[in-house]
GROMACS .gro file of C-alpha atoms in nm:
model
  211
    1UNK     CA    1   7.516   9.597   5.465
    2UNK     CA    2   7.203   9.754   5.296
    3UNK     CA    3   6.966   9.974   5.436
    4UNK     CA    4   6.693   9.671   5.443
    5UNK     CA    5   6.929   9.449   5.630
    6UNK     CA    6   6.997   9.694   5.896
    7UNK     CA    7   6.594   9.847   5.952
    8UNK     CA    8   6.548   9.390   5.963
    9UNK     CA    9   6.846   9.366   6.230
   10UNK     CA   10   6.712   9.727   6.477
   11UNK     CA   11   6.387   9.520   6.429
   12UNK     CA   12   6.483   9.231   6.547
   13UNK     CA   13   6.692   9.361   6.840
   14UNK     CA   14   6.379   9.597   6.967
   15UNK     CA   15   6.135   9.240   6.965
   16UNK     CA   16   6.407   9.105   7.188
   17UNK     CA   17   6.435   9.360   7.443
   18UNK     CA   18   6.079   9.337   7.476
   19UNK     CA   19   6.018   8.936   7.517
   20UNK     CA   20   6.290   8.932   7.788
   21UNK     CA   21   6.163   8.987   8.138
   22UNK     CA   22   6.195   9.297   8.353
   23UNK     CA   23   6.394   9.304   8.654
   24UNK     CA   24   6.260   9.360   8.965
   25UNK     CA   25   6.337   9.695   9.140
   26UNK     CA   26   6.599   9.587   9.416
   27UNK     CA   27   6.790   9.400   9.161
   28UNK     CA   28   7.155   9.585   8.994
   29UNK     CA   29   7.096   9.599   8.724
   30UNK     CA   30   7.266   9.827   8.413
   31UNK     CA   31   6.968   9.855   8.078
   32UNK     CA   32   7.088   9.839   7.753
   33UNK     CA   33   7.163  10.103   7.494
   34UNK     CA   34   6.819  10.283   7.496
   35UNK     CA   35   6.659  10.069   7.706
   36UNK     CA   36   6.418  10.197   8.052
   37UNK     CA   37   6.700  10.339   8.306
   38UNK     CA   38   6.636  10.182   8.632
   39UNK     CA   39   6.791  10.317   8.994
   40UNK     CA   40   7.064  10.109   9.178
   41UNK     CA   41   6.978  10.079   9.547
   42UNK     CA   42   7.125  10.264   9.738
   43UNK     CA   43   7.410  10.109   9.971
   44UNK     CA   44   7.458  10.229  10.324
   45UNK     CA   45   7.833  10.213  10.404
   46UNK     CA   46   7.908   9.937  10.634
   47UNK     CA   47   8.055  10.066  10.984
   48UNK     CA   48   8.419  10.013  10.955
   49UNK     CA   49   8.450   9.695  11.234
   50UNK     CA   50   8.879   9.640  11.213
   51UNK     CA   51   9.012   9.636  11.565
   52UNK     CA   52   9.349   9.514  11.462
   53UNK     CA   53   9.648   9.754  11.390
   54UNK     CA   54   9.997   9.662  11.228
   55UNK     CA   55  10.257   9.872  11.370
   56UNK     CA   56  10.634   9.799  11.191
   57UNK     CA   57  10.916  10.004  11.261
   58UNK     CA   58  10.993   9.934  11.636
   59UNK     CA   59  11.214  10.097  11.791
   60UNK     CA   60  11.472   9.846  12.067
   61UNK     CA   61  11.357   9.869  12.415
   62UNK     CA   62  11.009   9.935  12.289
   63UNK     CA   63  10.855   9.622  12.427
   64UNK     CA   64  10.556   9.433  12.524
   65UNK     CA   65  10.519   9.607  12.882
   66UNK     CA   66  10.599   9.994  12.701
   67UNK     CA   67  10.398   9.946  12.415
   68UNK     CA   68  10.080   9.818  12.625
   69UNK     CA   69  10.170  10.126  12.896
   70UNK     CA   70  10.205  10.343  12.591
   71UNK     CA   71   9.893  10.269  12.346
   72UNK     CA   72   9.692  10.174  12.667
   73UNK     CA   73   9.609  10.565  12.744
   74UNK     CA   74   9.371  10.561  12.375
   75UNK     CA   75   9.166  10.289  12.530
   76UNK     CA   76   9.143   9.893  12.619
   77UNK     CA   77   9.395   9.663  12.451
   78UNK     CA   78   9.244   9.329  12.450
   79UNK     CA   79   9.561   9.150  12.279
   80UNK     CA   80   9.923   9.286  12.215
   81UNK     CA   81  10.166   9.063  12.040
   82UNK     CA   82  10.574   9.161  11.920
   83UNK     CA   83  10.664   8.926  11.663
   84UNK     CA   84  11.025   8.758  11.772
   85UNK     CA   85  11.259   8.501  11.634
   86UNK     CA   86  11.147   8.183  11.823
   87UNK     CA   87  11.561   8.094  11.871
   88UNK     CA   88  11.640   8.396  11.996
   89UNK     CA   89  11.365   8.583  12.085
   90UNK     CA   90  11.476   8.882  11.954
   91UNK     CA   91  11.218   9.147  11.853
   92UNK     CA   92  11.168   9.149  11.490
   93UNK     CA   93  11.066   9.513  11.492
   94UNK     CA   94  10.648   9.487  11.431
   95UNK     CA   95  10.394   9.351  11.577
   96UNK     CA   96   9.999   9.388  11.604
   97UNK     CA   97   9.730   9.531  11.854
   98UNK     CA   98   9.366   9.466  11.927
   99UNK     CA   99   9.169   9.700  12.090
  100UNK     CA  100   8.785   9.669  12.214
  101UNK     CA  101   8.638   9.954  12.060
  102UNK     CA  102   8.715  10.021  11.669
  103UNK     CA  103   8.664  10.370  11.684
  104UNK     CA  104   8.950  10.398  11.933
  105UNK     CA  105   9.182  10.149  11.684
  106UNK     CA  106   9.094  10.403  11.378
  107UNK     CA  107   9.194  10.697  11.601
  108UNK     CA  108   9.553  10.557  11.711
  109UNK     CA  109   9.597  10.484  11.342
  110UNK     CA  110   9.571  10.843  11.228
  111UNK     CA  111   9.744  10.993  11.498
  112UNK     CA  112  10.037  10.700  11.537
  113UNK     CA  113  10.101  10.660  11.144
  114UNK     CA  114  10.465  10.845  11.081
  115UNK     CA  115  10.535  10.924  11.422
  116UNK     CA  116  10.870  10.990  11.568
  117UNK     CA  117  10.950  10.786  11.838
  118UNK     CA  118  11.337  10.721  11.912
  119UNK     CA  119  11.430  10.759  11.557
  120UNK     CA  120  11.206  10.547  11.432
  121UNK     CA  121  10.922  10.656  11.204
  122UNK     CA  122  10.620  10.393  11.370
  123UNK     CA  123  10.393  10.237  11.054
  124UNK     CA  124  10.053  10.209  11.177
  125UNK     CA  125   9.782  10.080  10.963
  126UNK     CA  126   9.449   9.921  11.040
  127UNK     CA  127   9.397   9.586  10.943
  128UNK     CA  128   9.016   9.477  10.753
  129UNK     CA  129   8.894   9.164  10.981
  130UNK     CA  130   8.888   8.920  10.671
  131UNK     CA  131   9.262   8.966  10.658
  132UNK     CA  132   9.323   8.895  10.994
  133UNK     CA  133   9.502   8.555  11.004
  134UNK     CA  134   9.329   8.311  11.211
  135UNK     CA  135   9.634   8.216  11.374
  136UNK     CA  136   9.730   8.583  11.434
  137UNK     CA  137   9.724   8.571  11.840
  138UNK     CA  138   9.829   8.218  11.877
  139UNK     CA  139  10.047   8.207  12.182
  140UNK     CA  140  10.055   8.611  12.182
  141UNK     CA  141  10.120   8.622  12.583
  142UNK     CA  142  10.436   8.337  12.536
  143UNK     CA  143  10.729   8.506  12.691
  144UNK     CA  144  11.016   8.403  12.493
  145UNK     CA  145  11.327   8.251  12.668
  146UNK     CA  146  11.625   8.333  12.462
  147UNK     CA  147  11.846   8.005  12.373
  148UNK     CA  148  12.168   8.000  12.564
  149UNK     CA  149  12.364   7.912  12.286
  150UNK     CA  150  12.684   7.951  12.503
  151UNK     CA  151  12.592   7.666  12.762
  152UNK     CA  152  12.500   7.436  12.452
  153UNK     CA  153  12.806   7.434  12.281
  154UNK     CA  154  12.980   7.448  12.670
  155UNK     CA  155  12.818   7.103  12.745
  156UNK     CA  156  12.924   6.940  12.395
  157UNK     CA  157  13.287   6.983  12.423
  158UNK     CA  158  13.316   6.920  12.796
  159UNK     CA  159  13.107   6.598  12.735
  160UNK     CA  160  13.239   6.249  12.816
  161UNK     CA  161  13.322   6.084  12.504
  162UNK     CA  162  13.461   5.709  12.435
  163UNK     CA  163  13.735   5.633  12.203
  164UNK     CA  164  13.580   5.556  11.937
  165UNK     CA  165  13.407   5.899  11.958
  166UNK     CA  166  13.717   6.079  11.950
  167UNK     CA  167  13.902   5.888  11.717
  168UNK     CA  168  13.603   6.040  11.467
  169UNK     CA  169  13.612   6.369  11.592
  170UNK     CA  170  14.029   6.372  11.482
  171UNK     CA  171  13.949   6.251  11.149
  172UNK     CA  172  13.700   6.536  11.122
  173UNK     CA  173  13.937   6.789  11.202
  174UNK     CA  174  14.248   6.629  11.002
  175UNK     CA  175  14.014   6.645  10.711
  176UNK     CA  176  13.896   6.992  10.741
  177UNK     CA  177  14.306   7.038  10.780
  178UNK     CA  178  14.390   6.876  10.464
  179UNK     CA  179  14.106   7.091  10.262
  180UNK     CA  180  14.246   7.437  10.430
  181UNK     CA  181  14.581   7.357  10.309
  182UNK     CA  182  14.468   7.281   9.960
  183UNK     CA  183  14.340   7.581   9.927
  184UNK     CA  184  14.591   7.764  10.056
  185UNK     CA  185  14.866   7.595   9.779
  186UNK     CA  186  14.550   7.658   9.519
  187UNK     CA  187  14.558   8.047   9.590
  188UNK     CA  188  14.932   8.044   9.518
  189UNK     CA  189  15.015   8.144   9.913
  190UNK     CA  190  15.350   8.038  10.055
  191UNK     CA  191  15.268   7.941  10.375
  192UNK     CA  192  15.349   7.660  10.595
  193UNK     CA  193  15.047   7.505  10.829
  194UNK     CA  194  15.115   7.413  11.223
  195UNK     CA  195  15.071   7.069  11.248
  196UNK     CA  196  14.814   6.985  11.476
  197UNK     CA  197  14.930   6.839  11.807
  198UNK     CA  198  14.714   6.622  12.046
  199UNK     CA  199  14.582   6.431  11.738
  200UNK     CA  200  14.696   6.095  11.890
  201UNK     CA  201  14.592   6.034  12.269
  202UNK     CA  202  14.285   6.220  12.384
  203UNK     CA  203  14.285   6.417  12.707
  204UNK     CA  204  14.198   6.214  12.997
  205UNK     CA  205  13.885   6.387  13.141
  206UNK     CA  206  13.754   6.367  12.811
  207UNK     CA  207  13.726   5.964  12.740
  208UNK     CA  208  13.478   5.717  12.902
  209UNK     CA  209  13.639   5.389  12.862
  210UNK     CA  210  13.367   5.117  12.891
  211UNK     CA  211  13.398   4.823  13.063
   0.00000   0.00000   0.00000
């Protein structure tokens, strides 16, 4: 490019810098290359409003009642929830916290982060309020009842059944039978099954004849 060509292209670029229009002063705004330098507002620092705290890594026996008893002497818990498996209710070993003031939530997250408590490292962290999930504290005072799987399975087998019932559940078992012997022969394992006994006539107590 000549020397012409490039004094014709600065001139250019100058004549459009000045048609365009000048910002006003509260706008951001970054000038060009050479352009008047103009001050970003300043920004005051919002005041930090998260009231929510994760805390992962809890230790058993640290519970609902001991973690409220616990965290309660920093200041007012307004909401305390232990995530759990909704079959068995079993702790899941985190859960979250709300208290009323967020000063007091930002303290117990700097003194509760990485401390020991029954051999368990706690993991506090504060949660921003836009990343608190609107269905967070849904049901967060539900005591779980753990499923008695025991009485469930209890009540199946000792359960009335027809004939025609029964006659199924044989067939189930003869075929689950036949497929464990397959595999035995298939692994190359000389062994020789029990024959299963009772498979004809059901017990008694067990059958509901219908009328």
């Amino acid at each position: 490019m000549g020397t012409k060509a490039k004094k014709a292209m600065k001139k250019n670029l100058e004549k459009a810098v000045a048609n365009t229009k000048t910002p006003s002063d509260g706008a951001e705004f970054l000038p060009l290359e050479g352009g008047p330098a103009r001050k970003l507002p300043e920004q005051t620092p919002r005041e930090d409003s998260a009231k929510v705290l994760y805390v992962g890594r809890i230790p058993h026996g640290f519970y609902e009642d001991e973690m409220r008893g616990y965290f309660g002497q920093f200041g007012t818990i307004k909401r305390l929830r232990i995530a759990r498996n909704k079959k068995t209710g079993r702790t899941k070993h985190y859960g979250f916290i709300e208290f009323e003031s967020p000063e007091v939530a930002k303290i117990v997250a700097e003194t509760m982060h990485n401390y020991l408590l029954f051999e368990h490292l706690l993991q506090v962290h504060l949660i921003p309020p836009e990343h608190v999930h609107p269905r967070l504290w849904r049901g967060f005072n539900y005591r779980y009842k753990p499923v008695d799987t025991v009485q469930i399975e209890r009540e199946k087998l000792d359960k009335e059944r027809t004939l025609e019932e029964h006659n199924k559940l044989v067939e189930k078992i003869m075929k689950r039978d036949k497929k464990r012997r397959k595999r035995i022969e298939a692994a190359g394992i000389d062994y020789e099954c029990p024959e299963i006994v009772g498979n004809v006539q059901p017990a008694p107590k067990k059958i509901k004849f219908e009328d």
